[in-house]
Short mmCIF file of C-alpha atoms and ligand atoms in Angstrom, two decimals:
data_model
loop_
_atom_site.label_atom_id
_atom_site.label_comp_id
_atom_site.label_asym_id
_atom_site.label_seq_id
_atom_site.Cartn_x
_atom_site.Cartn_y
_atom_site.Cartn_z
CA MET S 1 -0.01 0.00 0.02
CA PRO S 2 1.52 3.35 -1.00
CA GLU S 3 1.26 6.22 1.47
CA VAL S 4 0.35 8.50 -1.43
CA ALA S 5 -1.54 7.33 -4.49
CA ILE S 6 -1.35 9.62 -7.53
CA ILE S 7 -3.93 9.54 -10.32
CA GLY S 8 -2.21 10.36 -13.61
CA GLY S 9 1.40 10.50 -14.85
CA GLY S 10 1.39 13.81 -16.73
CA PRO S 11 3.77 16.62 -15.70
CA GLY S 12 1.83 17.33 -12.50
CA GLY S 13 1.68 13.69 -11.34
CA SER S 14 5.29 12.87 -12.23
CA THR S 15 6.63 16.05 -10.57
CA ILE S 16 4.83 15.46 -7.26
CA ALA S 17 5.81 11.77 -7.32
CA THR S 18 9.42 12.77 -7.80
CA TYR S 19 9.36 15.31 -4.91
CA LEU S 20 7.68 12.85 -2.56
CA ALA S 21 9.87 9.87 -3.51
CA GLN S 22 12.98 12.00 -3.05
CA ALA S 23 11.69 12.87 0.47
CA GLY S 24 11.42 9.13 1.23
CA VAL S 25 7.64 8.76 0.85
CA ASP S 26 6.19 5.53 -0.48
CA VAL S 27 4.38 6.87 -3.54
CA ALA S 28 2.80 5.33 -6.64
CA ILE S 29 1.43 6.75 -9.88
CA TYR S 30 -1.55 5.05 -11.60
CA GLU S 31 -1.61 6.14 -15.25
CA LYS S 32 -4.33 4.96 -17.58
CA ALA S 33 -2.34 5.44 -20.79
CA ILE S 34 0.91 3.78 -21.79
CA HIS S 35 3.58 6.36 -22.37
CA PRO S 36 4.74 7.73 -24.77
CA ARG S 37 1.36 9.18 -25.68
CA PHE S 38 0.31 12.41 -27.45
CA HIS S 39 -0.69 15.42 -25.39
CA ILE S 40 -1.39 19.06 -26.10
CA GLY S 41 0.62 21.80 -24.30
CA GLU S 42 3.96 21.97 -26.14
CA SER S 43 5.54 25.27 -25.20
CA LEU S 44 6.98 25.98 -21.73
CA VAL S 45 7.75 29.15 -19.79
CA PRO S 46 11.07 29.91 -18.04
CA SER S 47 9.73 29.40 -14.45
CA THR S 48 9.43 25.66 -15.18
CA SER S 49 13.25 25.40 -15.13
CA ARG S 50 13.28 26.35 -11.45
CA VAL S 51 11.18 23.28 -10.57
CA PHE S 52 13.15 21.05 -13.00
CA GLU S 53 16.36 22.12 -11.32
CA GLU S 54 14.91 21.44 -7.87
CA ILE S 55 13.89 17.86 -8.74
CA GLY S 56 17.12 17.17 -10.67
CA PHE S 57 15.45 17.05 -14.08
CA LEU S 58 17.01 20.07 -15.80
CA GLU S 59 19.98 18.00 -16.94
CA THR S 60 17.60 15.54 -18.62
CA MET S 61 15.86 18.42 -20.46
CA GLU S 62 19.24 19.36 -21.88
CA LYS S 63 20.30 15.78 -22.69
CA GLU S 64 16.98 14.99 -24.45
CA GLY S 65 17.73 17.92 -26.77
CA PHE S 66 14.34 19.67 -26.49
CA ASN S 67 14.11 22.76 -28.69
CA LYS S 68 15.20 25.93 -26.93
CA LYS S 69 12.67 28.73 -26.69
CA PRO S 70 14.25 32.16 -26.34
CA GLY S 71 11.02 34.19 -26.32
CA ALA S 72 7.71 34.95 -27.95
CA ALA S 73 6.89 36.69 -31.21
CA TRP S 74 3.51 38.35 -31.86
CA HIS S 75 1.94 39.05 -35.24
CA PRO S 76 -0.92 41.51 -35.78
CA SER S 77 -4.01 40.37 -37.62
CA LYS S 78 -4.63 41.64 -41.15
CA THR S 79 -1.15 43.14 -41.72
CA SER S 80 2.28 41.53 -41.85
CA GLY S 81 4.97 42.11 -39.19
CA LEU S 82 6.02 40.98 -35.73
CA PHE S 83 7.41 42.12 -32.42
CA LYS S 84 9.42 39.90 -30.09
CA MET S 85 9.73 39.50 -26.36
CA ILE S 86 13.09 37.99 -25.35
CA PHE S 87 13.40 36.13 -22.05
CA LYS S 88 16.99 37.18 -21.58
CA ASP S 89 15.75 40.78 -21.07
CA TYR S 90 14.26 39.64 -17.77
CA PRO S 91 16.50 37.07 -16.03
CA LEU S 92 14.39 35.12 -13.54
CA GLU S 93 15.76 34.77 -10.04
CA GLY S 94 16.95 31.22 -9.46
CA VAL S 95 16.96 30.34 -13.17
CA ASP S 96 20.38 30.11 -14.77
CA GLN S 97 19.17 30.04 -18.38
CA ASP S 98 17.93 32.72 -20.75
CA TYR S 99 15.62 30.28 -22.54
CA THR S 100 12.96 27.67 -21.87
CA TYR S 101 11.80 24.78 -24.08
CA HIS S 102 9.36 23.65 -26.68
CA VAL S 103 8.57 19.97 -26.18
CA GLU S 104 7.04 17.08 -27.96
CA ARG S 105 4.85 16.07 -25.05
CA ALA S 106 5.04 12.34 -25.69
CA LYS S 107 8.79 12.47 -25.24
CA PHE S 108 8.74 15.06 -22.40
CA ASP S 109 6.06 13.35 -20.34
CA LEU S 110 7.79 9.98 -20.72
CA ALA S 111 11.13 11.41 -19.60
CA LEU S 112 9.52 13.05 -16.56
CA LEU S 113 7.67 9.82 -15.68
CA LYS S 114 10.92 7.86 -15.88
CA HIS S 115 12.56 10.48 -13.69
CA ALA S 116 9.86 9.90 -11.05
CA GLN S 117 10.55 6.16 -11.28
CA LYS S 118 14.28 6.68 -10.96
CA SER S 119 13.65 8.81 -7.92
CA GLY S 120 11.85 5.89 -6.25
CA ALA S 121 8.18 6.26 -7.24
CA LYS S 122 6.28 3.15 -8.35
CA ILE S 123 4.68 3.56 -11.74
CA PHE S 124 1.70 1.53 -12.99
CA GLN S 125 0.84 2.28 -16.61
CA GLY S 126 -2.28 1.12 -18.44
CA VAL S 127 -4.10 1.31 -15.08
CA GLY S 128 -7.13 3.62 -15.16
CA VAL S 129 -8.52 4.93 -11.89
CA ARG S 130 -12.28 4.57 -11.75
CA GLU S 131 -12.93 6.39 -8.49
CA VAL S 132 -11.50 7.61 -5.23
CA LEU S 133 -12.56 5.69 -2.13
CA PHE S 134 -13.77 7.49 1.02
CA ASP S 135 -14.17 6.40 4.60
CA GLU S 136 -17.94 6.64 5.09
CA GLU S 137 -17.80 7.90 8.61
CA THR S 138 -15.11 10.61 8.32
CA GLN S 139 -15.60 11.39 4.60
CA THR S 140 -11.84 11.15 4.17
CA ALA S 141 -10.27 9.78 0.97
CA ASN S 142 -8.53 6.52 1.82
CA GLY S 143 -7.65 4.93 -1.47
CA ILE S 144 -8.52 4.46 -5.10
CA ARG S 145 -10.37 1.84 -7.20
CA VAL S 146 -8.49 0.90 -10.36
CA ASP S 147 -9.15 -1.20 -13.44
CA ILE S 148 -6.57 -3.94 -13.98
CA SER S 149 -7.35 -6.09 -17.01
CA GLY S 150 -11.06 -5.54 -16.51
CA GLN S 151 -10.87 -6.36 -12.76
CA LYS S 152 -11.71 -3.75 -10.18
CA VAL S 153 -9.01 -3.55 -7.54
CA ASP S 154 -9.07 -1.32 -4.42
CA ILE S 155 -5.78 0.23 -3.36
CA PRO S 156 -5.65 1.90 0.08
CA ALA S 157 -3.58 5.08 0.57
CA LYS S 158 -3.22 7.72 3.27
CA ILE S 159 -3.51 10.58 0.75
CA VAL S 160 -4.83 10.64 -2.80
CA VAL S 161 -3.51 13.20 -5.34
CA ASP S 162 -5.68 13.79 -8.37
CA ALA S 163 -3.35 14.70 -11.25
CA SER S 164 -5.67 13.29 -13.90
CA GLY S 165 -5.63 16.51 -15.98
CA ARG S 166 -8.78 17.58 -17.76
CA ASN S 167 -10.32 14.17 -16.93
CA THR S 168 -10.78 15.72 -13.50
CA ILE S 169 -11.58 12.36 -11.89
CA LEU S 170 -12.15 13.54 -8.35
CA GLY S 171 -13.63 16.94 -9.22
CA THR S 172 -16.23 15.14 -11.32
CA GLN S 173 -16.89 12.45 -8.72
CA LEU S 174 -17.50 15.09 -6.02
CA GLY S 175 -19.30 17.60 -8.23
CA LEU S 176 -16.65 20.29 -7.60
CA LYS S 177 -16.27 21.54 -11.15
CA GLY S 178 -17.40 25.08 -11.98
CA ARG S 179 -17.34 26.32 -15.57
CA ASP S 180 -15.41 29.49 -16.19
CA PRO S 181 -17.89 32.39 -16.30
CA ILE S 182 -16.10 34.10 -19.21
CA PHE S 183 -13.99 31.74 -21.30
CA ASN S 184 -15.40 29.05 -23.55
CA GLN S 185 -12.63 28.65 -26.06
CA PHE S 186 -12.25 26.08 -28.82
CA ALA S 187 -9.00 25.00 -30.41
CA VAL S 188 -8.02 22.97 -33.46
CA HIS S 189 -4.40 21.95 -33.94
CA ALA S 190 -2.14 19.86 -36.18
CA TRP S 191 1.57 19.20 -36.83
CA TYR S 192 3.44 20.30 -39.97
CA GLU S 193 6.79 19.79 -41.63
CA ASN S 194 8.53 22.38 -43.86
CA ALA S 195 6.64 25.35 -42.37
CA ASP S 196 8.17 28.74 -42.98
CA LEU S 197 9.03 29.70 -39.39
CA GLY S 198 9.61 33.35 -39.97
CA PRO S 199 12.59 35.63 -40.16
CA GLU S 200 16.04 34.57 -39.04
CA HIS S 201 16.46 34.61 -35.22
CA ALA S 202 12.73 34.17 -34.72
CA GLU S 203 12.35 30.57 -35.88
CA ASP S 204 12.74 29.21 -32.39
CA TYR S 205 10.22 31.54 -30.76
CA ILE S 206 6.64 30.65 -30.06
CA HIS S 207 4.74 32.73 -32.59
CA ILE S 208 1.33 34.05 -31.67
CA TYR S 209 -0.87 35.34 -34.47
CA PHE S 210 -3.83 37.57 -33.73
CA LEU S 211 -6.91 36.48 -35.66
CA PRO S 212 -9.89 38.72 -36.46
CA ALA S 213 -12.39 36.55 -34.59
CA GLU S 214 -13.74 36.79 -31.03
CA ARG S 215 -10.79 36.00 -28.76
CA GLY S 216 -9.09 34.56 -31.78
CA TRP S 217 -5.41 33.69 -32.04
CA ALA S 218 -3.12 30.98 -33.39
CA TRP S 219 0.11 29.38 -32.14
CA GLN S 220 3.22 28.21 -33.96
CA ILE S 221 5.45 26.00 -31.78
CA PRO S 222 8.55 24.31 -33.24
CA ILE S 223 8.51 21.07 -31.23
CA SER S 224 11.48 19.43 -32.99
CA GLU S 225 13.97 20.18 -35.71
CA THR S 226 11.46 19.22 -38.37
CA VAL S 227 7.99 19.38 -36.85
CA THR S 228 5.98 22.47 -35.94
CA SER S 229 2.73 22.47 -34.05
CA PHE S 230 0.05 24.95 -35.24
CA GLY S 231 -3.19 25.62 -33.42
CA VAL S 232 -6.08 27.98 -33.94
CA VAL S 233 -8.18 29.21 -31.00
CA ALA S 234 -11.40 31.24 -30.79
CA GLU S 235 -14.64 31.43 -28.84
CA LYS S 236 -16.50 28.13 -29.33
CA GLU S 237 -19.45 30.07 -30.73
CA VAL S 238 -17.23 31.29 -33.61
CA PHE S 239 -16.57 27.67 -34.55
CA LYS S 240 -20.20 26.61 -34.14
CA GLN S 241 -21.53 29.44 -36.22
CA SER S 242 -19.10 28.59 -39.05
CA GLY S 243 -20.90 25.22 -39.51
CA LYS S 244 -17.60 23.89 -40.74
CA LYS S 245 -15.66 20.69 -40.07
CA ILE S 246 -12.64 21.24 -37.87
CA GLY S 247 -10.07 21.05 -40.67
CA ASP S 248 -11.99 23.46 -42.94
CA TRP S 249 -12.43 25.87 -40.05
CA PHE S 250 -8.69 25.67 -39.24
CA GLU S 251 -7.81 26.48 -42.85
CA ASP S 252 -10.32 29.37 -43.01
CA MET S 253 -8.88 30.85 -39.84
CA VAL S 254 -5.31 30.51 -41.15
CA ARG S 255 -6.28 32.54 -44.24
CA THR S 256 -7.34 35.48 -42.03
CA ASN S 257 -3.71 36.30 -41.02
CA PRO S 258 -1.16 36.95 -43.79
CA ASP S 259 1.91 35.88 -41.79
CA LEU S 260 0.22 32.68 -40.62
CA GLU S 261 -0.92 31.84 -44.12
CA LYS S 262 2.60 32.38 -45.37
CA ALA S 263 4.03 30.09 -42.67
CA LEU S 264 1.80 27.26 -43.81
CA VAL S 265 1.78 27.74 -47.55
CA GLY S 266 4.42 25.15 -48.44
CA ALA S 267 4.00 22.99 -45.32
CA THR S 268 2.99 19.33 -45.16
CA LYS S 269 0.62 18.10 -42.46
CA VAL S 270 2.10 15.17 -40.56
CA ARG S 271 -0.37 14.90 -37.72
CA ASP S 272 -4.06 15.32 -38.45
CA TYR S 273 -6.35 17.97 -37.03
CA ALA S 274 -7.66 17.44 -33.51
CA ALA S 275 -9.90 19.68 -31.39
CA GLU S 276 -9.87 20.71 -27.74
CA ALA S 277 -13.04 22.19 -26.22
CA ASP S 278 -14.59 23.19 -22.86
CA TYR S 279 -11.25 23.61 -21.22
CA SER S 280 -11.75 26.54 -18.85
CA TYR S 281 -12.94 25.72 -15.35
CA SER S 282 -12.00 25.70 -11.70
CA MET S 283 -12.81 23.28 -8.91
CA LYS S 284 -14.65 24.76 -5.92
CA LYS S 285 -11.79 23.60 -3.78
CA PHE S 286 -8.28 22.32 -4.43
CA ALA S 287 -8.11 19.88 -1.47
CA GLY S 288 -10.33 18.05 0.97
CA ASN S 289 -10.07 15.41 3.67
CA GLY S 290 -7.35 13.05 2.47
CA PHE S 291 -7.04 14.44 -1.01
CA VAL S 292 -5.34 17.14 -3.09
CA LEU S 293 -6.00 18.22 -6.66
CA ILE S 294 -3.07 19.49 -8.79
CA GLY S 295 -2.55 20.83 -12.29
CA ASP S 296 -5.42 20.69 -14.72
CA ALA S 297 -7.31 18.47 -12.25
CA ALA S 298 -7.59 21.61 -10.06
CA ARG S 299 -8.03 24.46 -12.49
CA PHE S 300 -7.49 25.34 -16.11
CA VAL S 301 -7.01 28.84 -17.43
CA ASP S 302 -6.85 29.80 -21.10
CA PRO S 303 -3.57 28.63 -22.73
CA ILE S 304 -2.68 31.90 -24.47
CA PHE S 305 0.45 32.36 -22.35
CA SER S 306 1.60 28.70 -22.27
CA SER S 307 1.01 28.55 -18.53
CA GLY S 308 -0.42 24.97 -18.15
CA VAL S 309 2.67 22.87 -17.54
CA SER S 310 4.14 25.56 -15.30
CA VAL S 311 0.97 25.61 -13.18
CA ALA S 312 0.95 21.78 -13.07
CA ILE S 313 4.51 21.45 -11.77
CA HIS S 314 4.29 24.46 -9.44
CA SER S 315 1.09 23.09 -7.95
CA ALA S 316 3.01 19.82 -7.43
CA ALA S 317 5.79 21.73 -5.70
CA TYR S 318 3.39 23.50 -3.32
CA ALA S 319 1.17 20.47 -2.69
CA LYS S 320 4.21 18.38 -1.72
CA ASP S 321 4.98 20.73 1.19
CA SER S 322 1.47 20.31 2.65
CA ILE S 323 1.50 16.54 1.99
CA LEU S 324 4.83 16.02 3.76
CA LYS S 325 3.58 17.96 6.76
CA ALA S 326 0.29 16.04 6.78
CA LEU S 327 2.12 12.71 6.69
CA GLU S 328 4.36 13.80 9.51
CA THR S 329 1.58 15.01 11.78
CA GLY S 330 -1.02 12.43 10.73
CA ASP S 331 -3.51 15.22 10.12
CA VAL S 332 -4.86 14.76 6.59
CA SER S 333 -7.99 16.85 7.09
CA GLU S 334 -8.91 19.53 4.58
CA SER S 335 -7.41 22.32 6.65
CA ALA S 336 -4.00 20.62 6.56
CA PHE S 337 -3.85 21.65 2.87
CA ASP S 338 -4.89 25.28 3.34
CA ASP S 339 -1.40 26.65 2.63
CA TYR S 340 -1.39 24.75 -0.65
CA THR S 341 -4.77 26.13 -1.69
CA VAL S 342 -3.73 29.71 -0.97
CA GLN S 343 -0.40 29.41 -2.81
CA LEU S 344 -1.89 27.80 -5.88
CA LYS S 345 -4.85 30.14 -6.04
CA SER S 346 -2.74 33.27 -5.69
CA GLY S 347 -0.44 32.24 -8.57
CA VAL S 348 -3.18 31.06 -10.92
CA ASP S 349 -5.25 34.16 -10.18
CA VAL S 350 -2.40 36.34 -11.43
CA TRP S 351 -2.32 34.37 -14.67
CA TYR S 352 -6.09 34.64 -14.86
CA GLU S 353 -6.24 38.41 -14.36
CA PHE S 354 -3.41 38.89 -16.85
CA ILE S 355 -5.30 36.81 -19.41
CA LEU S 356 -8.53 38.74 -18.83
CA LEU S 357 -6.83 42.08 -19.33
CA TYR S 358 -4.97 40.70 -22.34
CA TYR S 359 -8.23 39.77 -24.05
CA LYS S 360 -9.77 43.11 -23.10
CA LEU S 361 -6.82 44.95 -24.67
CA LEU S 362 -6.27 42.38 -27.44
CA HIS S 363 -5.68 44.80 -30.31
CA LEU S 364 -3.76 47.20 -28.06
CA PHE S 365 -1.52 44.57 -26.56
CA THR S 366 1.35 45.16 -28.92
CA HIS S 367 1.18 48.88 -28.17
CA PHE S 368 1.18 48.18 -24.45
CA VAL S 369 4.04 45.66 -24.27
CA THR S 370 6.37 47.76 -26.36
CA HIS S 371 5.93 50.59 -23.83
CA PRO S 372 9.35 50.95 -22.10
CA GLN S 373 7.70 51.27 -18.66
CA TYR S 374 5.70 48.04 -18.83
CA LYS S 375 7.67 45.81 -21.16
CA LEU S 376 9.84 44.13 -18.51
CA GLU S 377 7.00 43.58 -16.09
CA ILE S 378 4.95 41.93 -18.81
CA LEU S 379 7.95 39.81 -19.70
CA ARG S 380 8.19 38.79 -16.06
CA LEU S 381 4.59 37.54 -16.20
CA LEU S 382 5.15 35.81 -19.50
CA SER S 383 8.12 34.03 -17.91
CA GLY S 384 5.74 32.57 -15.36
CA ASP S 385 6.88 34.58 -12.37
CA VAL S 386 3.37 34.71 -10.88
CA TYR S 387 3.81 32.93 -7.54
CA ASP S 388 4.56 34.39 -4.14
CA ARG S 389 3.95 37.94 -5.34
CA SER S 390 2.10 40.47 -3.23
CA GLU S 391 1.87 43.10 -6.00
CA VAL S 392 1.68 42.99 -9.75
CA ASP S 393 1.74 46.70 -10.67
CA VAL S 394 1.56 46.15 -14.39
CA LEU S 395 -1.96 44.69 -14.06
CA ASP S 396 -3.11 47.96 -12.44
CA ALA S 397 -1.41 49.90 -15.24
CA MET S 398 -3.29 47.85 -17.80
CA ARG S 399 -6.58 48.57 -15.99
CA GLU S 400 -5.80 52.28 -15.88
CA LYS S 401 -5.16 52.31 -19.58
CA ILE S 402 -8.47 50.58 -20.22
CA ALA S 403 -10.34 52.99 -17.90
CA THR S 404 -8.77 56.04 -19.60
CA ILE S 405 -9.88 54.83 -23.02
CA GLU S 406 -13.36 53.90 -21.81
CA ASN S 407 -13.91 57.20 -19.96
CA THR S 408 -12.65 59.50 -22.70
CA PRO S 409 -15.47 60.46 -25.06
CA ASN S 410 -14.56 59.69 -28.70
CA HIS S 411 -11.23 58.13 -27.71
CA LEU S 412 -9.60 56.92 -30.89
CA LEU S 413 -8.87 53.52 -29.41
CA LYS S 414 -12.33 52.90 -27.96
CA ASP S 415 -13.30 50.48 -30.69
CA TYR S 416 -10.27 48.39 -29.88
CA ILE S 417 -11.32 47.57 -26.31
CA GLY S 418 -13.09 44.22 -25.99
CA ASP S 419 -16.37 43.75 -24.13
CA ILE S 420 -15.01 41.17 -21.69
CA PRO S 421 -15.79 41.94 -18.01
CA ILE S 422 -12.67 42.58 -15.96
CA ASP S 423 -13.93 42.89 -12.38
CA PHE S 424 -11.90 39.83 -11.26
CA ARG S 425 -8.75 40.85 -9.37
CA ALA S 426 -5.96 38.59 -8.21
CA GLY S 427 -5.32 38.78 -4.50
CA THR S 428 -8.64 40.39 -3.59
CA ASP S 429 -11.19 37.96 -4.97
CA SER S 430 -11.19 34.84 -2.84
CA ARG S 431 -14.09 33.23 -4.65
CA LEU S 432 -13.82 29.95 -6.40
CA PRO S 433 -16.77 29.22 -8.69
CA ALA S 434 -20.12 28.52 -6.96
C1 FAD Y 501 -5.53 24.18 -26.69
C2 FAD Y 501 -4.53 24.04 -25.58
C3 FAD Y 501 -3.21 24.49 -25.74
C4 FAD Y 501 -2.30 24.39 -24.69
N1 FAD Y 501 -1.06 24.85 -24.84
C5 FAD Y 501 -0.16 24.81 -23.82
C6 FAD Y 501 1.18 25.28 -23.94
O1 FAD Y 501 1.60 25.73 -25.01
N2 FAD Y 501 1.99 25.22 -22.86
C7 FAD Y 501 1.59 24.72 -21.65
O2 FAD Y 501 2.37 24.69 -20.71
N3 FAD Y 501 0.35 24.19 -21.54
C8 FAD Y 501 -0.53 24.24 -22.56
N4 FAD Y 501 -1.77 23.70 -22.41
C9 FAD Y 501 -2.14 23.14 -21.09
C10 FAD Y 501 -1.49 21.78 -20.83
O3 FAD Y 501 -1.96 20.85 -21.79
C11 FAD Y 501 -1.88 21.29 -19.45
O4 FAD Y 501 -2.02 22.38 -18.58
C12 FAD Y 501 -0.90 20.30 -18.84
O5 FAD Y 501 -0.76 19.17 -19.65
C13 FAD Y 501 -1.38 19.88 -17.41
O6 FAD Y 501 -0.62 18.84 -16.90
P1 FAD Y 501 -1.29 17.82 -15.86
O7 FAD Y 501 -0.17 16.92 -15.40
O8 FAD Y 501 -2.07 18.56 -14.86
O9 FAD Y 501 -2.34 17.00 -16.72
P2 FAD Y 501 -2.12 16.10 -18.02
O10 FAD Y 501 -0.91 16.49 -18.71
O11 FAD Y 501 -3.39 16.07 -18.74
O12 FAD Y 501 -1.83 14.65 -17.43
C14 FAD Y 501 -2.87 13.90 -16.85
C15 FAD Y 501 -2.56 12.42 -16.97
O13 FAD Y 501 -3.59 11.70 -16.25
C16 FAD Y 501 -3.93 10.55 -16.97
N5 FAD Y 501 -5.29 10.16 -16.58
C17 FAD Y 501 -6.46 10.75 -16.92
N6 FAD Y 501 -7.48 10.09 -16.34
C18 FAD Y 501 -6.96 9.06 -15.67
C19 FAD Y 501 -7.52 8.02 -14.90
N7 FAD Y 501 -8.84 7.90 -14.75
N8 FAD Y 501 -6.71 7.11 -14.34
C20 FAD Y 501 -5.35 7.20 -14.49
N9 FAD Y 501 -4.77 8.16 -15.24
C21 FAD Y 501 -5.57 9.08 -15.82
C22 FAD Y 501 -3.85 10.95 -18.44
O14 FAD Y 501 -3.66 9.86 -19.28
C23 FAD Y 501 -2.62 11.89 -18.40
O15 FAD Y 501 -1.44 11.21 -18.68
C24 FAD Y 501 -2.69 23.78 -23.45
C25 FAD Y 501 -4.00 23.29 -23.32
C26 FAD Y 501 -4.91 23.42 -24.36
C27 FAD Y 501 -6.28 22.90 -24.16
#
């Protein structure tokens, strides 16, 4: 019987398993797939390197030869051109690199899972978790029920970690899931060879293309020397109203941005279109008696800033502190995980507020981030430095800019402000969805 049973061997599950195993905890991952397996989420942010370094995985990232990502490049819609944000302009404390990585997730997730195993975690692949078991009297999670070759097997554990990603096993079982009140995005993506990756010195960047559709944008992520991932995102309603099949919709959207169209003109598709929908939500709580939710199993915010893997592995880092304390004291009640909830929520809330303001300012974003006063602060956010911060001044500056435009009659930029509500504020709004 493991002390800690982890559902899912994605980045969140493997990272927390590594931390706990390295601390001497008997920990096991139950992963329904057999790695390597495809996954979306292929571009990282620099703050991930801090966690990789802490768990001794940074060396593997280098050895595996993942593509280095020096920054992000943004392309306006309708006209050609780009501006770049370069990570080396804002060195992150505790990170000794001026780049992060683009990853083929099958390869990256397998390497991280193997690292967890090497660190002492037990890994069971091809083992799907059906449900989390609870002590009836105390309503405390005390194990999991898994499927092994069609047989149901119960595995007891002192603490259960749900790292099942957007499958949200425990959130669904307990009815904790709240839909995001604002975002309902839809994405279609595919892989290409021989894409035109843009001007010299910008091939290795993530390229973000603005699209003239509600909350529309596209990504270009070079995941290996030959393969580039492209994805198109917009409000789900935009897709629905098109009445198109996913591939036709993708191609139509590509044609709305000249730079994006150019990137794909001579490219060959090597992985077919796939769609991702309904991916913005939060659980009403991130922990309960005997259980903790991490990564996408806890909360998912819009992927515009490539935050997902960073959130997954940071949530693992914070959850491990509370879990180690709970195992030591024997108190696995919900309140034992309060610190974890506060830390995760404060970091993800900063991402969330930044994303809200970004979508509000969408067409002004380029203007804003090239401003000498704000550029570095925005770069700091884009690098994933969102945790343990009491103030994020640049978010207030973005709000002020919006207010000035909204309150100035006939302001030239008025038409460029989106209609998205921005009352949510990180650090002051303690609500999780009802
Ligand atoms: C359109 C889109 C684009 C994105 N782009 C980016 C990006 O560029 N950069 C970025 O960082 N993030 C991106 N993300 C987010 C990223 O995919 C996730 O945030 C990240 O994978 C979360 O990691 P995780 O470990 O929490 O979950 P996952 O990576 O989903 O891992 C969960 C694991 O649990 C397993 N599992 C599920 N159910 C069960 C079960 N019942 N029993 C056992 N195992 C189970 C799954 O097989 C999986 O291996 C994007 C997401 C979307 C939707």
